[in-house]
Short mmCIF file of C-alpha atoms in Angstrom, two decimals:
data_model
loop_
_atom_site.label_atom_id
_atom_site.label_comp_id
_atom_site.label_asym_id
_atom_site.label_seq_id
_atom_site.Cartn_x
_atom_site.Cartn_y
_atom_site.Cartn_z
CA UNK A 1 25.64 -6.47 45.08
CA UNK A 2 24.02 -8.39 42.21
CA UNK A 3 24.44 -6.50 38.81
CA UNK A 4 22.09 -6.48 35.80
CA UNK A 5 23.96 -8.07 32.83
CA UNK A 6 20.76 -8.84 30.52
CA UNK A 7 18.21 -6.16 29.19
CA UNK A 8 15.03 -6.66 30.57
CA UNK A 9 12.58 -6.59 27.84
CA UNK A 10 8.99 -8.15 26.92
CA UNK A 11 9.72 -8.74 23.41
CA UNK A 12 13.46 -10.46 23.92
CA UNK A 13 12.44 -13.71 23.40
CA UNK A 14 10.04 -13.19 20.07
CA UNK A 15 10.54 -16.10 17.75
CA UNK A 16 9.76 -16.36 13.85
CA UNK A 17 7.68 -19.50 12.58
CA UNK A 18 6.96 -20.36 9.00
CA UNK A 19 3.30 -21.55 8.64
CA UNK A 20 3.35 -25.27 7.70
CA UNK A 21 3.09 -25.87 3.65
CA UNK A 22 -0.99 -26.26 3.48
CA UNK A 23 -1.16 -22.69 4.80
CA UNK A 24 0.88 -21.32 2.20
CA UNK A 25 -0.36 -19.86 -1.09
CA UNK A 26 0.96 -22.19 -3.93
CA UNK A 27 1.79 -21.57 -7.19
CA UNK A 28 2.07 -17.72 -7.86
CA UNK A 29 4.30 -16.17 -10.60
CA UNK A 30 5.44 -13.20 -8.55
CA UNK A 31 6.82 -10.53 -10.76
CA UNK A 32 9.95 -10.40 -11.59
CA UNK A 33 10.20 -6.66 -12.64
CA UNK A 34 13.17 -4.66 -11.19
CA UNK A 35 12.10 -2.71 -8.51
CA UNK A 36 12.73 -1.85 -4.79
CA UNK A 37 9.27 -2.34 -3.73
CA UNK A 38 7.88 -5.16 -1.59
CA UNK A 39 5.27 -6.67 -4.13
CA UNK A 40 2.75 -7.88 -1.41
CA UNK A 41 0.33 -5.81 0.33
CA UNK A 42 -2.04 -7.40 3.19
CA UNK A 43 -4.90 -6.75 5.55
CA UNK A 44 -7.22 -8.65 7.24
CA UNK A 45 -9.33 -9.50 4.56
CA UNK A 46 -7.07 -9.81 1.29
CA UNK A 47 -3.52 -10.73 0.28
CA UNK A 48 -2.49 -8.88 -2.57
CA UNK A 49 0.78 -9.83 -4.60
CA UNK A 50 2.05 -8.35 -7.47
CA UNK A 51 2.33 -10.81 -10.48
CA UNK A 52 3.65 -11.59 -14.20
CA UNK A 53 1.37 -11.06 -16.37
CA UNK A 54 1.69 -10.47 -20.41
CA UNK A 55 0.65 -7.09 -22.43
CA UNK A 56 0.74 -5.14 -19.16
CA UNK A 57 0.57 -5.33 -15.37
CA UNK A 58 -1.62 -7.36 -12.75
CA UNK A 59 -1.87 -8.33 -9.49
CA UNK A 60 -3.88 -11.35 -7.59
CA UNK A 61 -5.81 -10.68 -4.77
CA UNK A 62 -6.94 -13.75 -2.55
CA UNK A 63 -8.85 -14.25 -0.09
CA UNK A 64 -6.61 -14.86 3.16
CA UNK A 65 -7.92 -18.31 3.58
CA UNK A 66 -7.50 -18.90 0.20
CA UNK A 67 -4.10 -21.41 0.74
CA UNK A 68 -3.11 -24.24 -0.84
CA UNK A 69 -2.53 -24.19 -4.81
CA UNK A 70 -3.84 -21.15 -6.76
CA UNK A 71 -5.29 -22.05 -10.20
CA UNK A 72 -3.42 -20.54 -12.81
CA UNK A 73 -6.93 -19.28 -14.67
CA UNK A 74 -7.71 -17.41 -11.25
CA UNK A 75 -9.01 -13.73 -12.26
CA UNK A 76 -6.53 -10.82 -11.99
CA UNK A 77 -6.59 -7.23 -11.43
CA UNK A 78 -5.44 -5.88 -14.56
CA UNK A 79 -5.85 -2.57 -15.89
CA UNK A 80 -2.26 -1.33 -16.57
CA UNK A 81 -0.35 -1.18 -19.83
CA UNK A 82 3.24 -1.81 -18.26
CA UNK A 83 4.44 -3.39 -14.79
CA UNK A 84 2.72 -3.10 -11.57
CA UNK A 85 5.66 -1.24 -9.50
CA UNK A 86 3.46 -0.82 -5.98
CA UNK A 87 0.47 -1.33 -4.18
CA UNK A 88 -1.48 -0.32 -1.26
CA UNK A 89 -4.44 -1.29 0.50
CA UNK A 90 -6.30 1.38 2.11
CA UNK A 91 -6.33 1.70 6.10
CA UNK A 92 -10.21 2.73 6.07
CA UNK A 93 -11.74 0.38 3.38
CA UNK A 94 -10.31 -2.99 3.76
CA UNK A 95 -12.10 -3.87 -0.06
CA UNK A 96 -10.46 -0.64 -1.86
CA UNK A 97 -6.71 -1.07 -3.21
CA UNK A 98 -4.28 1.29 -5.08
CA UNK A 99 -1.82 0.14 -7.65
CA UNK A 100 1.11 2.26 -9.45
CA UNK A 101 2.04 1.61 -12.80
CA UNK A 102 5.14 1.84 -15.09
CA UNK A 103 2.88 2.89 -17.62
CA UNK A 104 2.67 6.25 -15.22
CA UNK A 105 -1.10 6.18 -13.69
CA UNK A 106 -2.10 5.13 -10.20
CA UNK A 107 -5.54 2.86 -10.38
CA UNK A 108 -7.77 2.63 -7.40
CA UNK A 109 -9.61 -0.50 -6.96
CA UNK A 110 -12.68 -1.86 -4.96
CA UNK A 111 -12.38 -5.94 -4.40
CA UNK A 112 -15.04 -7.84 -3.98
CA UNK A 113 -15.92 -10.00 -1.17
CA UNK A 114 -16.67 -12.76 -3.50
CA UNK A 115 -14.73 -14.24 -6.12
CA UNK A 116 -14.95 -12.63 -9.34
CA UNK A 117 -15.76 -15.10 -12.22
CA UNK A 118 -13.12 -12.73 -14.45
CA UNK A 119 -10.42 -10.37 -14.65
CA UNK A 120 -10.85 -7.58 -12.82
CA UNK A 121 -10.18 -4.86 -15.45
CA UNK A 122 -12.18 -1.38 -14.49
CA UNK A 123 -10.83 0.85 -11.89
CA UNK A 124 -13.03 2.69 -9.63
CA UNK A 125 -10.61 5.67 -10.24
CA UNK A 126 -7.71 6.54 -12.62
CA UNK A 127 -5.35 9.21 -11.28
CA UNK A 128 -2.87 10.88 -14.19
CA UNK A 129 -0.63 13.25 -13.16
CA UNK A 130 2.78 12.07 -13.06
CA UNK A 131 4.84 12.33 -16.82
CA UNK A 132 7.03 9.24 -15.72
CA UNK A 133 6.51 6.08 -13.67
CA UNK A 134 5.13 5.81 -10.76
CA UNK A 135 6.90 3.75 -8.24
CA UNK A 136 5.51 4.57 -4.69
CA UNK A 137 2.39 4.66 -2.83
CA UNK A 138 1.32 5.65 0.56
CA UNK A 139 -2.18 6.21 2.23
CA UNK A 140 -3.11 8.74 4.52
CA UNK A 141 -2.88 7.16 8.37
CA UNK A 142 -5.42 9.52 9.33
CA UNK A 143 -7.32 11.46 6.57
CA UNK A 144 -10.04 9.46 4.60
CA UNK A 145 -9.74 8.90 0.66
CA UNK A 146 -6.24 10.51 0.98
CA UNK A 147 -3.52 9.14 -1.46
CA UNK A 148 0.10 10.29 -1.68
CA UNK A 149 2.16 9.00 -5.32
CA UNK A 150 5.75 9.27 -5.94
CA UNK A 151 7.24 8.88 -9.31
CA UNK A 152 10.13 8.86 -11.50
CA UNK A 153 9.90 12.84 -12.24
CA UNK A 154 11.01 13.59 -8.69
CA UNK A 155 7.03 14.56 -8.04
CA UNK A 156 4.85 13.85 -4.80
CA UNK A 157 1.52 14.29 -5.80
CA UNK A 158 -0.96 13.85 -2.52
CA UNK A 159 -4.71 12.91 -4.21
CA UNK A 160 -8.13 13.01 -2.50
CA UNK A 161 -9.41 9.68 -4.35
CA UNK A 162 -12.89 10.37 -3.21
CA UNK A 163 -13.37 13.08 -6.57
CA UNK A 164 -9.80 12.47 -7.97
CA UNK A 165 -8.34 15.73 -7.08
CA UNK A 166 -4.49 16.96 -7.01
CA UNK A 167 -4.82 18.56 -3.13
CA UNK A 168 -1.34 18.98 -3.47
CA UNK A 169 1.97 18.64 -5.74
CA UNK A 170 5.40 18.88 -4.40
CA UNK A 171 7.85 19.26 -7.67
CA UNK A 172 10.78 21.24 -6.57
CA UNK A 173 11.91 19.28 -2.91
CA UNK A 174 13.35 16.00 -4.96
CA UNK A 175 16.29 17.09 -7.70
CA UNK A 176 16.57 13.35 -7.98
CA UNK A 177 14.59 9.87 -7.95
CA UNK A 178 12.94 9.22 -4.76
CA UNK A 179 13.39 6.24 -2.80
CA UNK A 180 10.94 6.19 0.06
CA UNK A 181 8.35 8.35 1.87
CA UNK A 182 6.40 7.79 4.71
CA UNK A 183 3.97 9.41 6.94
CA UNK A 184 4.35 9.95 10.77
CA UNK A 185 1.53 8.60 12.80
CA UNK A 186 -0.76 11.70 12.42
CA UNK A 187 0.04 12.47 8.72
CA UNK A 188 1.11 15.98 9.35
CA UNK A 189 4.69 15.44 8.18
CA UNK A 190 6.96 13.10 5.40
CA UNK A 191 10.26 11.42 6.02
CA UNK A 192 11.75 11.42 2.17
CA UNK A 193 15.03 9.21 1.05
CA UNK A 194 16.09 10.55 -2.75
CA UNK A 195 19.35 9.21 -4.80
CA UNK A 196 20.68 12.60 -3.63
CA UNK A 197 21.56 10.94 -0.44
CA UNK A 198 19.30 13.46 1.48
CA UNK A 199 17.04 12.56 4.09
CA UNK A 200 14.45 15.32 4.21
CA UNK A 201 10.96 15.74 6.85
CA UNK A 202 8.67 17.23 4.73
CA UNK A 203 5.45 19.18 5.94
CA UNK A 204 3.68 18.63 2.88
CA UNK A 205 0.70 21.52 3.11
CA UNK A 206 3.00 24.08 3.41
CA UNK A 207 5.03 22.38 0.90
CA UNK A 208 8.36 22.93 2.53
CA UNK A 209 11.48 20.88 4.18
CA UNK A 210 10.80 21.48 7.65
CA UNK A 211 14.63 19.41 8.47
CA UNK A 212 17.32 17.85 5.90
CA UNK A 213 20.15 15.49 6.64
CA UNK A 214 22.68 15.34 3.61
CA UNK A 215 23.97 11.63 3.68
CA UNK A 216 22.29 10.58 6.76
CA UNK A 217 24.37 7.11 5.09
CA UNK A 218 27.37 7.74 3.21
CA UNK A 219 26.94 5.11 0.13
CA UNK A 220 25.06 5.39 -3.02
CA UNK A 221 22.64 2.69 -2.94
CA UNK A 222 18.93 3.55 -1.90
CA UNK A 223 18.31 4.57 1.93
CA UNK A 224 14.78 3.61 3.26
CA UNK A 225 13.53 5.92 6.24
CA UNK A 226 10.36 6.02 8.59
CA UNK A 227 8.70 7.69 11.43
CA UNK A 228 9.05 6.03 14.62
CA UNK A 229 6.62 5.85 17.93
CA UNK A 230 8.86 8.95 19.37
CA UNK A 231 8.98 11.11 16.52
CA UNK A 232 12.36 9.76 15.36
CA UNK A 233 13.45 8.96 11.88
CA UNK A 234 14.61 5.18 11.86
CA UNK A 235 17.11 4.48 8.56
CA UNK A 236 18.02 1.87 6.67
CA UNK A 237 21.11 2.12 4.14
CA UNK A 238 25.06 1.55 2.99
CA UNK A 239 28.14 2.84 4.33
CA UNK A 240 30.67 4.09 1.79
CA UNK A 241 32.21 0.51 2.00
CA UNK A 242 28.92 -0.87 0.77
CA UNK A 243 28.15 -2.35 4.22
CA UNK A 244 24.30 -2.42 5.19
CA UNK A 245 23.93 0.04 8.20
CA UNK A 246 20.80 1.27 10.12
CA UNK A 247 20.49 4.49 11.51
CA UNK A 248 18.26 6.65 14.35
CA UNK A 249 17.68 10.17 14.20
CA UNK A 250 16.39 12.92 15.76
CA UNK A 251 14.77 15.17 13.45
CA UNK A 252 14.81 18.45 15.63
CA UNK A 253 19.08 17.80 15.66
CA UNK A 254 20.17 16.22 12.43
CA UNK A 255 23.83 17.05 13.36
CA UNK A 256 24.38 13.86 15.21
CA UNK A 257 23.05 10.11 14.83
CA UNK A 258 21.00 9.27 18.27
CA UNK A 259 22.59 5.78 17.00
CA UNK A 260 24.57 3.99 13.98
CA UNK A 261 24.98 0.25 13.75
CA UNK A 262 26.84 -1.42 10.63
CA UNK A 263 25.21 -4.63 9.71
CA UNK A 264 26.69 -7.00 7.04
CA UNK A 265 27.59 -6.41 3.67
CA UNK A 266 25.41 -7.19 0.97
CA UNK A 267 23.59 -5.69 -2.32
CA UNK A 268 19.59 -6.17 -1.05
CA UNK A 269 18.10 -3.02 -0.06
CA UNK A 270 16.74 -3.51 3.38
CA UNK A 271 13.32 -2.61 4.04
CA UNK A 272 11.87 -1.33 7.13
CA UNK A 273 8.38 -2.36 8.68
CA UNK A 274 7.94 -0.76 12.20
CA UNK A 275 5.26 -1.21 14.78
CA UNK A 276 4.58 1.45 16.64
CA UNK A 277 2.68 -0.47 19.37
CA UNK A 278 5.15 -2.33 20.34
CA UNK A 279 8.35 -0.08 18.95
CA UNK A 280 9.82 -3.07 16.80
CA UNK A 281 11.30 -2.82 13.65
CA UNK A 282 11.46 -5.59 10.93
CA UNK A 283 14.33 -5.44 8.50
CA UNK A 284 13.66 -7.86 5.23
CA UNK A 285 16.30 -7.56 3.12
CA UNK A 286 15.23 -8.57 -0.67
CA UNK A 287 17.14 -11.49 -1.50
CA UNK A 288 18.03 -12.03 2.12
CA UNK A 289 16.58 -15.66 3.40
CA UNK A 290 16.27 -13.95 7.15
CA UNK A 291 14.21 -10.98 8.98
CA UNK A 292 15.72 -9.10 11.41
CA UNK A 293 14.33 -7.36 14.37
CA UNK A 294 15.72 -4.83 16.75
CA UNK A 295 13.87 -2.69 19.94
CA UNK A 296 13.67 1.17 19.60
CA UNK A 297 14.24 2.35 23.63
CA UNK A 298 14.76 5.37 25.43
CA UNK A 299 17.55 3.62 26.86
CA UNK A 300 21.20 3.53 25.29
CA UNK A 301 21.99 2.11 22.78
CA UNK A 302 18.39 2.90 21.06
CA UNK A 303 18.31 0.19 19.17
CA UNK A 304 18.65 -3.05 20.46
CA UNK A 305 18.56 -6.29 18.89
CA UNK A 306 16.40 -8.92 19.22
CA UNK A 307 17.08 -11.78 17.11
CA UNK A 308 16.94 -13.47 13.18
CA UNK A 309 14.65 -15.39 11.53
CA UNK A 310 16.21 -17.64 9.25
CA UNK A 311 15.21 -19.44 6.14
CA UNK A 312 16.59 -21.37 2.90
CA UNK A 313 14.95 -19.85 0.65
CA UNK A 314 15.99 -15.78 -0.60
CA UNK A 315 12.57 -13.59 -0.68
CA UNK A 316 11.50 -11.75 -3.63
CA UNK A 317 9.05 -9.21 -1.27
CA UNK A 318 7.35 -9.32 2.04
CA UNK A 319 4.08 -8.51 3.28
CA UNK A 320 3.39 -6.97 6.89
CA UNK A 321 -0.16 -7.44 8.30
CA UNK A 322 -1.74 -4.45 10.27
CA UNK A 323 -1.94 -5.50 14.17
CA UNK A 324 -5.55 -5.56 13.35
CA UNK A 325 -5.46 -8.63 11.79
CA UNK A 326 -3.16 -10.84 14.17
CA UNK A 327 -4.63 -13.90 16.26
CA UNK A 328 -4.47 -12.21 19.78
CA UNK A 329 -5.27 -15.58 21.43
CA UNK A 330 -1.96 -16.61 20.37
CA UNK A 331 0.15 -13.92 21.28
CA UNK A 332 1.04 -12.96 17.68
CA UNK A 333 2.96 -9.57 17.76
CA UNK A 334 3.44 -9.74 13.58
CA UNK A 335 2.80 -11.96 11.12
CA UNK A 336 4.75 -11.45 7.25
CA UNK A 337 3.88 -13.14 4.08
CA UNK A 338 6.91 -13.83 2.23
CA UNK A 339 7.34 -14.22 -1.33
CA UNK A 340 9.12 -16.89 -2.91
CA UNK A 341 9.56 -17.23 -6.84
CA UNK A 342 6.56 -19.46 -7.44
CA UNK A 343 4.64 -18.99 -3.67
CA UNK A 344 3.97 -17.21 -0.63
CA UNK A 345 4.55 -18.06 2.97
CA UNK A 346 3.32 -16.51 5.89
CA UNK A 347 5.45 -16.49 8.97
CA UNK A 348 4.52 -15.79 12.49
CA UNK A 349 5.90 -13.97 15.26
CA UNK A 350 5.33 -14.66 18.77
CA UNK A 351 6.04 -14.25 22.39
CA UNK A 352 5.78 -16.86 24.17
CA UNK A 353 3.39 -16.75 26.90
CA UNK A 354 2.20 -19.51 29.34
CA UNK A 355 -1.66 -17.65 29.71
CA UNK A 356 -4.22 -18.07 27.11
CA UNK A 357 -5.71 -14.79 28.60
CA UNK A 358 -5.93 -11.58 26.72
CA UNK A 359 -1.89 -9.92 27.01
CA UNK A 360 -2.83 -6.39 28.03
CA UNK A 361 1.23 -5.36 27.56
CA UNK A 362 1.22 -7.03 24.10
CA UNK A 363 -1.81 -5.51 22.23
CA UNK A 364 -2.22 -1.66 23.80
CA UNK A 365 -5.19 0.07 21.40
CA UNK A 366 -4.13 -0.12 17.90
CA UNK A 367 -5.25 2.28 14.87
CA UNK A 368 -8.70 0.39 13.61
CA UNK A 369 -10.50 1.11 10.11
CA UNK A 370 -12.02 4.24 11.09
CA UNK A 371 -10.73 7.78 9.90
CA UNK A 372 -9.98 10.30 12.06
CA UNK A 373 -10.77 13.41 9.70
CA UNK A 374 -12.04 13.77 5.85
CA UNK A 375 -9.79 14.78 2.87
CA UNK A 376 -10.57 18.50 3.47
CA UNK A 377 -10.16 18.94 7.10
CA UNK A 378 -6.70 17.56 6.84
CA UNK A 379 -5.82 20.36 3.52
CA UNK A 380 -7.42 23.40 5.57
CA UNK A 381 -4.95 22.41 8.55
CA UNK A 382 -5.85 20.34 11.24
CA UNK A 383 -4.36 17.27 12.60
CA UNK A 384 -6.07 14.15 14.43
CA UNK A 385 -4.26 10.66 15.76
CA UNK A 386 -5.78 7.97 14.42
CA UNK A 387 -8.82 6.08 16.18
CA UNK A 388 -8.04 3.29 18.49
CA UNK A 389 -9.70 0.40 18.47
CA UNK A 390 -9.30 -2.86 21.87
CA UNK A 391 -8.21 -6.35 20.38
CA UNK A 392 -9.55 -7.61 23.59
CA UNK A 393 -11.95 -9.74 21.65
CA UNK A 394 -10.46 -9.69 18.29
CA UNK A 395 -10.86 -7.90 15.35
CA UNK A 396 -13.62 -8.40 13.37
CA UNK A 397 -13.56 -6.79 9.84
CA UNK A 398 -17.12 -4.91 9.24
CA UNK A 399 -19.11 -6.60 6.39
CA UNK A 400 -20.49 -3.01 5.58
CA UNK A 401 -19.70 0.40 6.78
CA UNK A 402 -21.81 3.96 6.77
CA UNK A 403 -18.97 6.48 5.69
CA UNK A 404 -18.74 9.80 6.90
CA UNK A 405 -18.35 12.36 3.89
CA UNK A 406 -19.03 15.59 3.16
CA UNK A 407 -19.63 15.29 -0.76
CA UNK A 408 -20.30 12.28 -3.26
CA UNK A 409 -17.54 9.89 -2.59
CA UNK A 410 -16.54 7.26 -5.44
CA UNK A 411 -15.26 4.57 -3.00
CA UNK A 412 -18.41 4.22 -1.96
CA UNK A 413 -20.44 2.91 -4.84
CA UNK A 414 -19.56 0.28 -7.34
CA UNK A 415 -17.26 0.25 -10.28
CA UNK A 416 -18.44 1.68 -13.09
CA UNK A 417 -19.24 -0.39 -16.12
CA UNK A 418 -18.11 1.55 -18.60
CA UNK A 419 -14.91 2.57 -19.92
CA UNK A 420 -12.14 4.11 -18.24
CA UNK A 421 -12.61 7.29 -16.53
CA UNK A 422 -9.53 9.56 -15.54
CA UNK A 423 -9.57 11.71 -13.16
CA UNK A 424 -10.23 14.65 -15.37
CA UNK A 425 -13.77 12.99 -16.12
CA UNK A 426 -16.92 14.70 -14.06
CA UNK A 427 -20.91 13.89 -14.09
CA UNK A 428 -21.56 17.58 -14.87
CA UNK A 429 -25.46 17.82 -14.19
CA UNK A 430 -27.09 18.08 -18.06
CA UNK A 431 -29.31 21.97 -18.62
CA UNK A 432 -32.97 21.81 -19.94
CA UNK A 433 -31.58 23.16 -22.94
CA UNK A 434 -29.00 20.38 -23.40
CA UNK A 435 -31.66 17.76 -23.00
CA UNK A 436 -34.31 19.06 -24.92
CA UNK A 437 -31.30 19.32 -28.15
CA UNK A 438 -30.25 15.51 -27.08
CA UNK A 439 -33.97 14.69 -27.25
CA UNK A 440 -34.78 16.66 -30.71
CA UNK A 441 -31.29 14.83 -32.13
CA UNK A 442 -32.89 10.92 -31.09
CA UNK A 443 -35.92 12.38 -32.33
CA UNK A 444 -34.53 12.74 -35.92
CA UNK A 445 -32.24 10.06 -35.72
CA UNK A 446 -35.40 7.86 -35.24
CA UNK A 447 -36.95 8.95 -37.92
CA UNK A 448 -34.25 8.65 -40.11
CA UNK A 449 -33.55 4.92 -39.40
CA UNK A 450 -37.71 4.85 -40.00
CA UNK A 451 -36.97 5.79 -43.34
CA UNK A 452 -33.81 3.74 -44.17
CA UNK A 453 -35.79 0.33 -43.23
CA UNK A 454 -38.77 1.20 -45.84
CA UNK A 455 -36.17 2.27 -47.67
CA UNK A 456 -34.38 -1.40 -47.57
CA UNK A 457 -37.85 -3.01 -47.83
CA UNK A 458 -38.66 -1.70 -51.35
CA UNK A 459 -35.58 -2.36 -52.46
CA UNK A 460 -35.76 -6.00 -51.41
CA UNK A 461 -38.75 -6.07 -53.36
CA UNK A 462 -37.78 -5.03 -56.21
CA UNK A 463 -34.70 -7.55 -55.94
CA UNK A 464 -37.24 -10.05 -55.53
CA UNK A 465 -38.95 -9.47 -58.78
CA UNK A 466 -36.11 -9.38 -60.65
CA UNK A 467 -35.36 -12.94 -59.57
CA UNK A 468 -39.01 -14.26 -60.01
CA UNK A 469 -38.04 -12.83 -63.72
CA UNK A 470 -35.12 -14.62 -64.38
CA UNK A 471 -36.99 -17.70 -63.62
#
């Protein structure tokens, strides 16, 4: 009897690819700042990178088929007064982006399909709320114009950008810095890592830890967590001997790892991208030259490996595409763009297939740009998964979109001209009263300038006879 030696497995053959040098993005001074953040966000439209930049903080956003050399005079997003620590595209408006700041604000911005002439400097939206910086961001999967922050004062802070509200403020779950948080696929819970060595699952609107693990890994440096397709809490962190280790759990029985795999040993803090449609998980590790990839199963032992990508060059961040924005024909499961000192590279993952037909088993309906509830229905309680969208034919990101919403929503109309608004800042409708006052005050004021410029005329005159006299 003939025994089964090798896993069977679609995805055991994926293979990594770097795009050849003219698709690359040339010639971008990626910031340098010390951080634990990937520095490169990306959807189907833009790729966003975080940048040096003098006097403050910036980030470029380009086009996607913007490659080839970027000219060093190309406009910025600036806006900041100290670095850019994370950004964040939104999943519902490919054109709206969210940056956190050193300097302690978040910004939300709306890009442009065309190229701006200059710097982008005005935010659609300035939320203030944390007292230190702000180091994490995270968008709602589900909930439209939702925003969750995380700073340096141990302080989630979960933000309905649409009218730059607090809907809600977690202070007292974190006694220390926090190192990651992430949503599960509905938004109705938060996988937290803090320096405490805690992992925690978080339901947010009842603002409580539903589930803790204390040192879920046993070493001090930063643990990375997030939700996976079966409601597990995939890990990334050190053992006590500094070895990298990975880690699956089970958050209704923390007691026990479902699995535990030492890795390598070495200082970068590995960060996890999962895809839930096809239950792979990407492990960049910053200053690593390779990406890793392992299966989450059913089946012992959990979490299998697949293989490494390998470079020459160590990466300075990484950015993961939605599935949204992957070239079906060519059986692209994931595509990264990988940041180098002065560039950024995308590479490609495939499977290899023999059909140039549509891979049904490959591309199952993935979460498209539609949300599945507004800000409010989410706060009063209810839950939605997000809406699928086919890739049969591609995706195809919407020139313009009719949003749903219940009130006036920022996103939806252009920056304003003017200067700065924080959140705080509201269009309070003017009275009669107020406007008849306003009216009286130009009123007067008109009269008085009125007076002034006969005022400056005679006296011009008389200047002008004095000199006739002295002639």
């Amino acid at each position: 009897m003939s025994r089964r030696v090798v896993r069977q497995s679609k995805f055991r053959h994926v293979f990594g690819q770097a795009a050849k040098a003219d698709q690359s993005y040339e010639d971008i001074r990626v910031s340098k700042v010390t951080w634990d953040s990937s520095f490169c966000a990306v959807n189907p439209k833009f790729l966003a990178i975080i940048v040096e930049a003098g006097g403050g903080g910036a980030f470029i956003v380009l086009p996607l088929a913007k490659t080839g050399r970027v000219d060093k005079n190309y406009p910025l997003v600036t806006g900041h007064t100290a670095p850019v620590l994370d950004i964040d595209w939104c999943p519902h408006n490919d054109n709206v982006i969210a940056s956190a700041s050193d300097d302690t604000t978040v910004m939300v911005w709306q890009i442009p399909d065309y190229t701006p002439v200059r710097n982008i400097t005005e935010p659609i939206i300035t939320l203030e709320g944390h007292s230190k910086r702000v180091g994490i961001l995270s968008w709602h999967p589900t909930a439209r114009n939702v925003l969750l922050s995380a700073g340096g004062d141990n302080v989630i802070i979960i933000w309905n950008v649409g009218t730059g509200e607090v809907l809600l403020s977690l202070d007292d779950l974190h006694p220390d810095v926090i190192h990651s948080v992430c949503w599960n696929s509905n938004g109705s819970l938060l996988a937290t890592t803090c320096k405490d060595k805690t992992l925690r699952i978080i339901d947010p609107r009842k603002g409580q830890v539903v589930a803790e693990r204390f040192a879920a890994h046993e070493g001090m440096r930063p643990m990375r967590a997030v939700f996976t397709r079966q409601g597990h809490i995939f890990t990334t962190g050190f053992t006590r001997m500094s070895q990298r280790e990975l880690g699956l759990w089970d958050p209704n029985n923390f007691e026990e790892p479902v699995a535990l795999q030492e890795m390598d040993t070495s200082n970068g803090v590995l960060l996890p991208f999962y895809d839930p449609d096809s239950s792979i998980v990407y492990l960049c590790g910053k200053g690593d030259s390779s990406i890793r990839y392992f299966e989450i199963t059913d089946e012992p032992p959990f979490v299998h490996y697949l293989n490494t990508f390998s470079s020459k060059e160590p990466q300075r961040g990484m950015g993961f595409m939605p599935k949204r924005g992957l070239e079906v024909s060519k059986c692209e499961i994931a595509r990264f763009y990988k940041l180098h000192e002065r560039k950024c590279e995308p590479i490609v993952m495939t499977v290899p297939r023999k059909s140039d037909l549509f891979q049904d088993d490959l591309y199952p309906d993935t979460p498209g740009p539609e949300p599945a509830l507004e800000a409010d229905e989410w706060l009063s309680g209810q839950d939605a998964e997000p809406v699928l969208i086919s890739l049969r034919d591609g995706y195809v990101p919407p020139k313009h979109r009719e949003l749903r919403v219940t009130k006036r929503n920022i996103l939806d109309v252009r920056p304003p001209s003017g200067p700065r608004r924080s959140q705080s800042a509201s269009d309070a409708s003017l009275s009669q009263h107020t406007l008849e006052t306003l009216l009286e005050e130009i009123k007067a004021l008109r009269e008085q300038v009125q007076a002034q410029e006969q005022r400056i005329t005679a006296l011009e005159n008389m200047l002008c006879e004095l000199v006739d006299g002295t002639d």
